[in-house]
Short mmCIF file of C-alpha atoms in Angstrom, two decimals:
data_model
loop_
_atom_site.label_atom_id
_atom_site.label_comp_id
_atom_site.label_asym_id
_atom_site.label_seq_id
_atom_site.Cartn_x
_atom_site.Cartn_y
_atom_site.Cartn_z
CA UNK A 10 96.12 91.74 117.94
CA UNK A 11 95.87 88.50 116.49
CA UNK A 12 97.64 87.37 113.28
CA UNK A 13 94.01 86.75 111.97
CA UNK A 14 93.37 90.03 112.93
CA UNK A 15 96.00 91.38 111.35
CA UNK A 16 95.34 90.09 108.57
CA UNK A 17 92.16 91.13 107.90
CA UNK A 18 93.10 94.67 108.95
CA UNK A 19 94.28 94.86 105.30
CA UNK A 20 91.10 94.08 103.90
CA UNK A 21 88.94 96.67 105.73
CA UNK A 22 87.38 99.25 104.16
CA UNK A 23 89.83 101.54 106.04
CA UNK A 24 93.19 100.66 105.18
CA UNK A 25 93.17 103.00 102.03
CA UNK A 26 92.09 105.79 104.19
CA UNK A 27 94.63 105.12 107.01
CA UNK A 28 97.58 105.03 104.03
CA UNK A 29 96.41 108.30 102.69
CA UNK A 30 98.18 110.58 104.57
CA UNK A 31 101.04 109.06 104.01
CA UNK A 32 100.80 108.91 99.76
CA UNK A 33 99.75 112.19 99.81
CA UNK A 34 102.95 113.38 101.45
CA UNK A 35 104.75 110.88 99.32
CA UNK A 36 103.10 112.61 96.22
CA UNK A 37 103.71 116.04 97.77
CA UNK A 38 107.72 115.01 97.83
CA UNK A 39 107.75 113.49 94.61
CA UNK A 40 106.06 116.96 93.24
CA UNK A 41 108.76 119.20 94.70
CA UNK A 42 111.65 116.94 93.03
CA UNK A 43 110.29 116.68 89.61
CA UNK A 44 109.62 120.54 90.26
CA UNK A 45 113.16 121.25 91.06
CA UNK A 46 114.25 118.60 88.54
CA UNK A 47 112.19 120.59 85.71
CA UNK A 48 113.70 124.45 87.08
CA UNK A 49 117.55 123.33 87.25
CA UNK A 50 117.60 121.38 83.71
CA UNK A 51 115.53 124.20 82.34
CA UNK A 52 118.29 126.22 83.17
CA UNK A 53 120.97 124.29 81.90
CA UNK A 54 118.84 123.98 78.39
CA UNK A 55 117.80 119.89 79.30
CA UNK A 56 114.88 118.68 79.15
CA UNK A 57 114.06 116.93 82.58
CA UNK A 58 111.84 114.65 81.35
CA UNK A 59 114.73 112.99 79.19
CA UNK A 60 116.81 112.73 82.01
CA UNK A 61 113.62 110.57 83.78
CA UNK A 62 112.96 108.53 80.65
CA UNK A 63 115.49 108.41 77.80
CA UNK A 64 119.10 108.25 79.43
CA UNK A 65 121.64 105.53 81.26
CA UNK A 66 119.62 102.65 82.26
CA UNK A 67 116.28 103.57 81.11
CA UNK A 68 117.57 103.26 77.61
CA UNK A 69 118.35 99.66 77.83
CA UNK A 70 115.17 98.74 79.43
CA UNK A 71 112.98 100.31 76.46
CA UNK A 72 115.37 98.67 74.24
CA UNK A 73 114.57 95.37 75.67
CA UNK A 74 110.96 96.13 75.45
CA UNK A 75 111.52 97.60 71.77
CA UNK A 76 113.93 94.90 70.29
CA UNK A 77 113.84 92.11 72.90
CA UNK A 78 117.55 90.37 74.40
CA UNK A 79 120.46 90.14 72.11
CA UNK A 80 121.62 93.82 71.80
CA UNK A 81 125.31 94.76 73.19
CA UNK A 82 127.96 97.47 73.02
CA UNK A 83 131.62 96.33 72.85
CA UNK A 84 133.57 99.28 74.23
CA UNK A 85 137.24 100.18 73.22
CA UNK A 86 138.77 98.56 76.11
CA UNK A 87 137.35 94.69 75.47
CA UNK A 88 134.15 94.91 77.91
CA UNK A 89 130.69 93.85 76.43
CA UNK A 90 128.09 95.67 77.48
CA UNK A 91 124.67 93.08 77.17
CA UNK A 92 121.23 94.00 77.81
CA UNK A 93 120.82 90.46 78.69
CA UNK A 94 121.65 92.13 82.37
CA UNK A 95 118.43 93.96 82.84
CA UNK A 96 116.28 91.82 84.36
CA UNK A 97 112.83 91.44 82.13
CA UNK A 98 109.98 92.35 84.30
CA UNK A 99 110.02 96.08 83.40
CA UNK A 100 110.41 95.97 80.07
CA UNK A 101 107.63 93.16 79.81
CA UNK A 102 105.34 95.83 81.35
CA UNK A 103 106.87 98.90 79.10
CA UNK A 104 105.80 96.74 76.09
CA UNK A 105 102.45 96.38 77.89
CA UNK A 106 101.77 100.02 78.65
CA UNK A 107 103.02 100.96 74.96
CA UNK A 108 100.52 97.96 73.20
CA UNK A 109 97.76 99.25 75.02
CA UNK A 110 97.89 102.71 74.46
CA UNK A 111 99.64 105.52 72.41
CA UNK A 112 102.21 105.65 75.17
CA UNK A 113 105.81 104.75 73.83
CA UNK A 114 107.59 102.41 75.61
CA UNK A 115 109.87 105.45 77.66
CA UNK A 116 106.64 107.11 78.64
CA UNK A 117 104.96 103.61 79.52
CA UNK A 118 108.06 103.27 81.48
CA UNK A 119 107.94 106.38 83.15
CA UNK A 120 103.90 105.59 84.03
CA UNK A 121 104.54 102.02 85.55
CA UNK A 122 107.59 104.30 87.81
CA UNK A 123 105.13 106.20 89.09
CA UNK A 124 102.54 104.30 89.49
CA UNK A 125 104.94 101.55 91.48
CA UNK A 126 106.05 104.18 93.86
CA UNK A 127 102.82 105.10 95.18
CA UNK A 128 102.22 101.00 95.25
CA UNK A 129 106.09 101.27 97.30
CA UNK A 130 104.61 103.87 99.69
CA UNK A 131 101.67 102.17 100.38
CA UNK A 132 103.55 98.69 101.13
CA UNK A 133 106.25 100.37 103.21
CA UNK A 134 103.37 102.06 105.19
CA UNK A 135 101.91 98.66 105.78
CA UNK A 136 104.76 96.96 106.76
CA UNK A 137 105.57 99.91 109.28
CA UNK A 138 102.15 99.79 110.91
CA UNK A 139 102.41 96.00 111.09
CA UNK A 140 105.95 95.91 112.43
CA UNK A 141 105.26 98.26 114.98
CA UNK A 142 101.63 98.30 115.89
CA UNK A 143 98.76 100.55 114.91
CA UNK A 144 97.62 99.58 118.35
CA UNK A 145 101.17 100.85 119.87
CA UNK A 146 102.53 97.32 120.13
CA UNK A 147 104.78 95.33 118.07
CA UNK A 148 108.10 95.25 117.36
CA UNK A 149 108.72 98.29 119.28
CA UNK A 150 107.64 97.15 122.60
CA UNK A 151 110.25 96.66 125.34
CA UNK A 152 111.87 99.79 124.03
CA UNK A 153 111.23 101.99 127.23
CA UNK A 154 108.74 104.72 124.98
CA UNK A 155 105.76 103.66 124.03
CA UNK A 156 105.27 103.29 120.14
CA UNK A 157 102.74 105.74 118.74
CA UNK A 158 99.74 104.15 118.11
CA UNK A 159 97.57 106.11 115.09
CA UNK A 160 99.66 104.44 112.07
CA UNK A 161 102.66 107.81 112.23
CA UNK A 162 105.08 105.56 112.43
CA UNK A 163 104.32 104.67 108.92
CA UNK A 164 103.97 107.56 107.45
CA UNK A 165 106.93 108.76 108.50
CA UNK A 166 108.82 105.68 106.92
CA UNK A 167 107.08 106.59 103.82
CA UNK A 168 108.13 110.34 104.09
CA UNK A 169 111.82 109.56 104.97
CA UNK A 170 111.50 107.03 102.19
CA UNK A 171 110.46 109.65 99.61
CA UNK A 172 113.37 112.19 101.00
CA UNK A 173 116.16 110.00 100.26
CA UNK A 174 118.46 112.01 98.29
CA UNK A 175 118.71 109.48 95.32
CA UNK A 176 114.92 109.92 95.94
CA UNK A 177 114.69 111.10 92.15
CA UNK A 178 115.54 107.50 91.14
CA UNK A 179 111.70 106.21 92.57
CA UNK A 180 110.75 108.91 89.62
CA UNK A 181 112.58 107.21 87.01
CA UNK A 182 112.01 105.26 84.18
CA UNK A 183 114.34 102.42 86.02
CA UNK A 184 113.45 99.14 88.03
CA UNK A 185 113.98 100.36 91.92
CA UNK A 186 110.32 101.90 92.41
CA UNK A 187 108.88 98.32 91.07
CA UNK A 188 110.78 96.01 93.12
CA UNK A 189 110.50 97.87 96.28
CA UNK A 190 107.06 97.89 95.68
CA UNK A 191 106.84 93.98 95.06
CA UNK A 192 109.45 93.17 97.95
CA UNK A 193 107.47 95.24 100.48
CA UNK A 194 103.82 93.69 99.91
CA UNK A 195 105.69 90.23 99.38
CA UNK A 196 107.17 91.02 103.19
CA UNK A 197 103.83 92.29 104.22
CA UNK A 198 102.35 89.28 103.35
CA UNK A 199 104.69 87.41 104.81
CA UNK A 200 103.83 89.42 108.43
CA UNK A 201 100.29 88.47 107.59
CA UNK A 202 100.75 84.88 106.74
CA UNK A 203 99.71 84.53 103.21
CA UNK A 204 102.40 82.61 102.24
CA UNK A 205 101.15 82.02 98.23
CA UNK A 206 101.01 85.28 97.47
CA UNK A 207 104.81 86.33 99.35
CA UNK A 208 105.83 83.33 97.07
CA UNK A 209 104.34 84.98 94.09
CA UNK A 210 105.04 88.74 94.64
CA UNK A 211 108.88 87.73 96.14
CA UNK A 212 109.00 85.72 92.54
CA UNK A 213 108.13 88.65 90.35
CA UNK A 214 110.64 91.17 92.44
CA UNK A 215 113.46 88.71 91.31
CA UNK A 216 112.13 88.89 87.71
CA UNK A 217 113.06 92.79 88.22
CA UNK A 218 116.34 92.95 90.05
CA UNK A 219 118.98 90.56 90.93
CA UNK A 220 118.70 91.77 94.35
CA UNK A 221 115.29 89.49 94.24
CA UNK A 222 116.97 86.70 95.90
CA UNK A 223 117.33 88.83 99.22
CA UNK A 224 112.95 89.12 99.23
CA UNK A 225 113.41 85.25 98.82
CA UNK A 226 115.19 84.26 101.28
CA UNK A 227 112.92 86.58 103.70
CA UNK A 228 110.48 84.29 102.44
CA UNK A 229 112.30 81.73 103.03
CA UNK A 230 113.42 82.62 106.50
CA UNK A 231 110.03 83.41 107.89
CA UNK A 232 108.71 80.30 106.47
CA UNK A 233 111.10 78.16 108.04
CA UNK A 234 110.46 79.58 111.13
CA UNK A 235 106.74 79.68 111.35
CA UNK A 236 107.10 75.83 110.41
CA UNK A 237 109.47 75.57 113.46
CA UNK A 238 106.79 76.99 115.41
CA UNK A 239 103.71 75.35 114.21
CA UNK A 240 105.84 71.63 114.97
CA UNK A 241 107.29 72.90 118.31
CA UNK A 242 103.97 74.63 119.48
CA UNK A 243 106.10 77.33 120.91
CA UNK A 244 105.47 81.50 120.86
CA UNK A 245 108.56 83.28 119.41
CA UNK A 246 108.52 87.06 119.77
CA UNK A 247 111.01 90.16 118.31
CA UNK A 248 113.12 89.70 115.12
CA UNK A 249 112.53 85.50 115.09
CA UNK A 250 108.75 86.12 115.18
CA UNK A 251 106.93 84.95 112.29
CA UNK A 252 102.93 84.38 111.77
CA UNK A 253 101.92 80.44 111.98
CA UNK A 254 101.54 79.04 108.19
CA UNK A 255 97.52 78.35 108.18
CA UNK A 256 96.03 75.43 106.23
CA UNK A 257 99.31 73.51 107.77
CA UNK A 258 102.19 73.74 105.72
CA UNK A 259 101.16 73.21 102.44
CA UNK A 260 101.02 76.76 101.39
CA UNK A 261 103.94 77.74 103.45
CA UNK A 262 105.90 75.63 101.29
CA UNK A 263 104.32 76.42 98.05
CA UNK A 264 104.78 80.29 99.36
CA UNK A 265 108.72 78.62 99.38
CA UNK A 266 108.56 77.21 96.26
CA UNK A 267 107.44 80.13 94.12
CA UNK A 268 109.61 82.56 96.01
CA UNK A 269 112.84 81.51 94.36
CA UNK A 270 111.35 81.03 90.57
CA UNK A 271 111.69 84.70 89.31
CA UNK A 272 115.35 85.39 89.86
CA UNK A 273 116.56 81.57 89.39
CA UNK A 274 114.25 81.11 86.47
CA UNK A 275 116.01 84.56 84.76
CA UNK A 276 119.62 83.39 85.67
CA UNK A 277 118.73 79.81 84.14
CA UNK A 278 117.60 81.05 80.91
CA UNK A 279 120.68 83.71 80.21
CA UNK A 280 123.07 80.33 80.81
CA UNK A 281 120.95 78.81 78.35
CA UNK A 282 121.50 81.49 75.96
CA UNK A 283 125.06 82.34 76.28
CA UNK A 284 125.49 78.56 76.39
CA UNK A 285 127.68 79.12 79.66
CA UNK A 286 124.63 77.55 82.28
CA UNK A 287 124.56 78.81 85.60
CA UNK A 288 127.74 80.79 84.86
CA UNK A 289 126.47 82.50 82.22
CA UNK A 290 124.65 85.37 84.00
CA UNK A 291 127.96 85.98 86.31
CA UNK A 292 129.86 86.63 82.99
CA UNK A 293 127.03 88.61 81.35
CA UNK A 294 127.69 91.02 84.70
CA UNK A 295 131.43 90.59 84.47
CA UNK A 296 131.20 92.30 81.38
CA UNK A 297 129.74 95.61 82.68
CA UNK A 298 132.78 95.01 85.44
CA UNK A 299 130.20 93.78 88.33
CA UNK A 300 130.65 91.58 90.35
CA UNK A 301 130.71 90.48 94.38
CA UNK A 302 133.99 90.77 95.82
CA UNK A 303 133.03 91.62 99.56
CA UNK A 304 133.51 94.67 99.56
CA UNK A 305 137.05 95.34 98.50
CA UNK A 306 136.80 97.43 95.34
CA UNK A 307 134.36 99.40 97.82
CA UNK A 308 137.19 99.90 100.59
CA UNK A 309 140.03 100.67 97.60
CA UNK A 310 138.01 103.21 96.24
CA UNK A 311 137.21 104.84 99.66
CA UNK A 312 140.63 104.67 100.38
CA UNK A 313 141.82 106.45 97.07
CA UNK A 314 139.47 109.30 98.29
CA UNK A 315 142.55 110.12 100.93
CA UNK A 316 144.89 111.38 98.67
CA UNK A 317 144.29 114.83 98.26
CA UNK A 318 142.66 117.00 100.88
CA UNK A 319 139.14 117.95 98.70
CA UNK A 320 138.55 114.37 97.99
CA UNK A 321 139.38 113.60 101.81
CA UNK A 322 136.56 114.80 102.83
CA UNK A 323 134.11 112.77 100.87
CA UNK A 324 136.02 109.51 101.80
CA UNK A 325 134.95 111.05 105.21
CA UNK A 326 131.65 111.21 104.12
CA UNK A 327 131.39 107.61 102.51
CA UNK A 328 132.96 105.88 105.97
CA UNK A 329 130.36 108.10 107.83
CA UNK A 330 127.87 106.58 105.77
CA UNK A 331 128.45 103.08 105.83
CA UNK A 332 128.83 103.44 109.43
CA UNK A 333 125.55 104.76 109.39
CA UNK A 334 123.80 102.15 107.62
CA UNK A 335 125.58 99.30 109.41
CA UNK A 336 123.95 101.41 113.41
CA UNK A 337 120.34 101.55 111.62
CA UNK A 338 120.94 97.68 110.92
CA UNK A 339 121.98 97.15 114.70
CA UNK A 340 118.77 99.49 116.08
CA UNK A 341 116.89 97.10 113.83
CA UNK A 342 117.96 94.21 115.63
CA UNK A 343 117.70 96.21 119.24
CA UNK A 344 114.51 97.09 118.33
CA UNK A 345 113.06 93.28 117.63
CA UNK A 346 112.04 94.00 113.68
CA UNK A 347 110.25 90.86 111.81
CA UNK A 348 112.72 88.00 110.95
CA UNK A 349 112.26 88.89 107.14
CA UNK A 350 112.99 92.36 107.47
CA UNK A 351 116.10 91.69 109.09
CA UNK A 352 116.91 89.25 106.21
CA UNK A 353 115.82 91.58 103.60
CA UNK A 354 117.46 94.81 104.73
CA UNK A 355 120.97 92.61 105.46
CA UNK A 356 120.68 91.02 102.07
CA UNK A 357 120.27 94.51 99.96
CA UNK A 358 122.65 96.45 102.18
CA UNK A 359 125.30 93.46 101.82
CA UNK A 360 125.23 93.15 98.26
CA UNK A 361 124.81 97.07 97.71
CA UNK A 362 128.05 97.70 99.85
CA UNK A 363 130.35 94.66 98.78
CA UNK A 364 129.43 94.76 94.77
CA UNK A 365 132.19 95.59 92.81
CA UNK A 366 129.99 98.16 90.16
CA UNK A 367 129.88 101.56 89.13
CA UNK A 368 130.54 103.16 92.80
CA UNK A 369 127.97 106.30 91.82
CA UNK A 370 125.30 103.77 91.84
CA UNK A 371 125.70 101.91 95.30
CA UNK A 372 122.66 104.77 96.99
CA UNK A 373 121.03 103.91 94.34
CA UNK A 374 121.65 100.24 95.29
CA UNK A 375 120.16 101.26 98.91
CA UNK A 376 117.11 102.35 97.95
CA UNK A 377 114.92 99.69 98.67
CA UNK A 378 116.43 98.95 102.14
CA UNK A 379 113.66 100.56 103.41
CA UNK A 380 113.33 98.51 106.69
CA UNK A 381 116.25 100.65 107.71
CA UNK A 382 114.19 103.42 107.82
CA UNK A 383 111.75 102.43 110.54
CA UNK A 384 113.94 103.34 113.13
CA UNK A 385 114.33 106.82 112.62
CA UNK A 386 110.55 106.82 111.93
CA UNK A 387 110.03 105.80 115.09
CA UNK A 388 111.99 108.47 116.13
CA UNK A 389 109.84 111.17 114.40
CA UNK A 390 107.06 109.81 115.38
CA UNK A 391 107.55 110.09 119.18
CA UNK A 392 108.41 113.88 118.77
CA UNK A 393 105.91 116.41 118.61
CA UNK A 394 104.76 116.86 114.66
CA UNK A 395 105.46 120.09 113.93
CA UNK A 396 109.11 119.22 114.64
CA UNK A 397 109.24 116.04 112.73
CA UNK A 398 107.32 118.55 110.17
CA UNK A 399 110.36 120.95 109.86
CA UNK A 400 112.89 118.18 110.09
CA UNK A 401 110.98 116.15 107.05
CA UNK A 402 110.33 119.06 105.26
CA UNK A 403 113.69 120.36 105.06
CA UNK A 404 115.68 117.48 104.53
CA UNK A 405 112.68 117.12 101.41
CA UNK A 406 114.22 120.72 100.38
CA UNK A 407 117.54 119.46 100.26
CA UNK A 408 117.05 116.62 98.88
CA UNK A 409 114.91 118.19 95.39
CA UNK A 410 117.88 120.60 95.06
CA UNK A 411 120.69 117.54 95.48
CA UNK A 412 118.24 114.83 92.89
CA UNK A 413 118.31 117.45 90.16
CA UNK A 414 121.63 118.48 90.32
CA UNK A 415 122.72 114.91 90.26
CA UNK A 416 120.38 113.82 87.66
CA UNK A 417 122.32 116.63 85.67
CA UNK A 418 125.54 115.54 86.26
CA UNK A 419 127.85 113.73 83.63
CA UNK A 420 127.45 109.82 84.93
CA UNK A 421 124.39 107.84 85.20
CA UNK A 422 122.74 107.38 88.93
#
């Protein structure tokens, strides 16, 4: 298939209908969770939808929405707590929702959740069909199976996506289900070469997360490359493929230009405000003790895990983890993904693992690495599908019981 072919494939007719299997599982997972959710804080006298709307993070965005920037809790020990952390997009559309209807600005927060996480299923499903062929080719030729050709391999991204056990989070009243739904049409339309609007979509997922920069420099990345290509007049193939910028490269570089604007643009204006300049952002974090230190708060607290025998066994747990996400990113490479994917998914994992915040929160973090899921979708997809069935459909089990009795628990997610 042809990258105008491609392309257009987007535009057909049938691209909703192709996706629908897979947001209709999605939906179906999201159901069970905010079923289970409802049954186990029911029981414990909470009221679930609370928990989704009016607690931890959620209350800061609707508090930016409500009262704008400026608000901050100084806690006992010295540290300043500033809303000026939460990036703005979210709250700009909570304000929206709650102008332009009798919603209030948790419930239009709750609303542009769900409404992003169907748009996040639906991108992820694109990007998996482009990345590894609804034809059966792709990214996953070479790999000695052939790839399933009838779009499975997407859905099952999107269903492993939804099963996450932080998948409760896409539910919430917080920023993840928005800016994975941003950063995966800004990579699909990198795939597809429309470089203006990756620019523009990649600039609005770094006015929602600070983690904007990595969908950036996918941008970036790809762009560079398909410039590379379109002066050399070479084919590239695998991971340092990347679609040939049309009209030249004049909106390949605009498609550069904008990409960067969201996150750089936010960052800008808080050093303006705390009259600190670019620094001012780093100590706005500082104060809710984040920070980037490679990864060594990560390891210490890992390590403290070894001291007693019940804890020892989650330290297990977290090293098996990380070693986990670290073979997916390695079977991404193997397996030839897109250059931006491998930039985005290396970008979120690396500053999910080596940040210096609130440990709880680092899954949390990983939820929109979901590049790193197209391996195991792959997987799924080769076997017969009443197996991948039962394997989906209990880890989905599991993983309603595990998001409401976290969601219950004393810290935030």
């Amino acid at each position: 298939m042809t990258d105008l072919e491609t392309r257009a494939a987007a535009d057909r007719p049938g691209a909703l209908r192709r996706a629908a299997p897979a947001l209709l599982g999605y939906a179906a997972v999201r159901a069970l969770g905010l079923a289970a959710l409802a049954l186990w804080s029911a029981a414990r006298d909470k009221s679930a939808y609370t928990l989704l709307t009016a607690r931890w993070d959620s209350l800061w965005y609707t508090r930016v929405a409500e009262l704008g920037y400026g608000y901050e809790v100084r806690l006992p020990n010295g540290d300043v707590h500033s809303n000026l952390a939460f990036f703005p997009l979210l709250p700009w559309l909570e304000r929206l929702g709650a102008a332009a209807g009798p919603l209030s600005y948790a419930d239009a927060g709750f609303a542009v959740s769900l409404l992003a996480s169907l748009a996040a299923a639906w991108g992820i499903f694109a990007v998996a069909e482009h990345a590894y062929g609804r034809d059966g080719e792709g990214a996953g030729r070479g790999l000695g199976r052939a790839v399933p050709g009838d779009g499975r391999v997407g859905t099952w991204a999107v269903l492993l996506w939804a099963v996450l056990p932080v998948g409760i989070v896409q539910s919430m009243a917080y920023s993840e289900s928005l800016f994975t739904a941003l950063a995966a049409w800004s990579l699909y339309a990198v795939l597809t070469g429309r470089w203006v609007a990756a620019g523009t979509l990649a600039a609005l997922a770094g006015l929602t997360r600070p983690v904007g920069l990595a969908v950036a420099a996918a941008v970036w990345a790809a762009a560079i490359t398909a410039f590379v290509r379109n002066r050399s007049g070479t084919a590239a193939h695998g991971a340092l493929s990347a679609p040939r910028a049309p009209g030249g490269g004049a909106r390949c570089a605009l498609g550069m230009l904008l990409a960067p604007l969201g996150a750089a643009g936010y960052v800008l204006w808080v050093g303006h405000r705390t009259g600190r300049g670019p620094l001012g952002y780093l100590d706005v974090q500082a104060g809710w003790r984040n920070g980037f230190d490679g990864g060594v708060a990560f390891a210490r607290f890992v390590a403290a895990k070894f001291t007693s025998f019940p804890a020892a066994l989650a330290g297990v747990g977290l090293i098996v983890g990380v070693a986990l996400l670290l073979w997916l990113y390695v079977v991404c490479v193997r397996q030839r993904q897109p250059l931006a994917l491998l930039v985005y998914s290396g970008i979120v994992t690396a500053l999910a693992l080596c940040a210096s915040s609130y440990f709880g929160s680092k899954p949390r973090l990983l939820l929109p690495a979901f590049p790193l899921l197209l391996p195991p979708a792959l997987a799924l997809a080769r076997l017969r599908t009443s197996r991948s069935v039962l394997v989906v459909a209990g880890v989905a089990v599991a993983s309603a019981g595990y998001g409401a009795f976290w969601l219950n628990g004393s810290g935030p997610p």
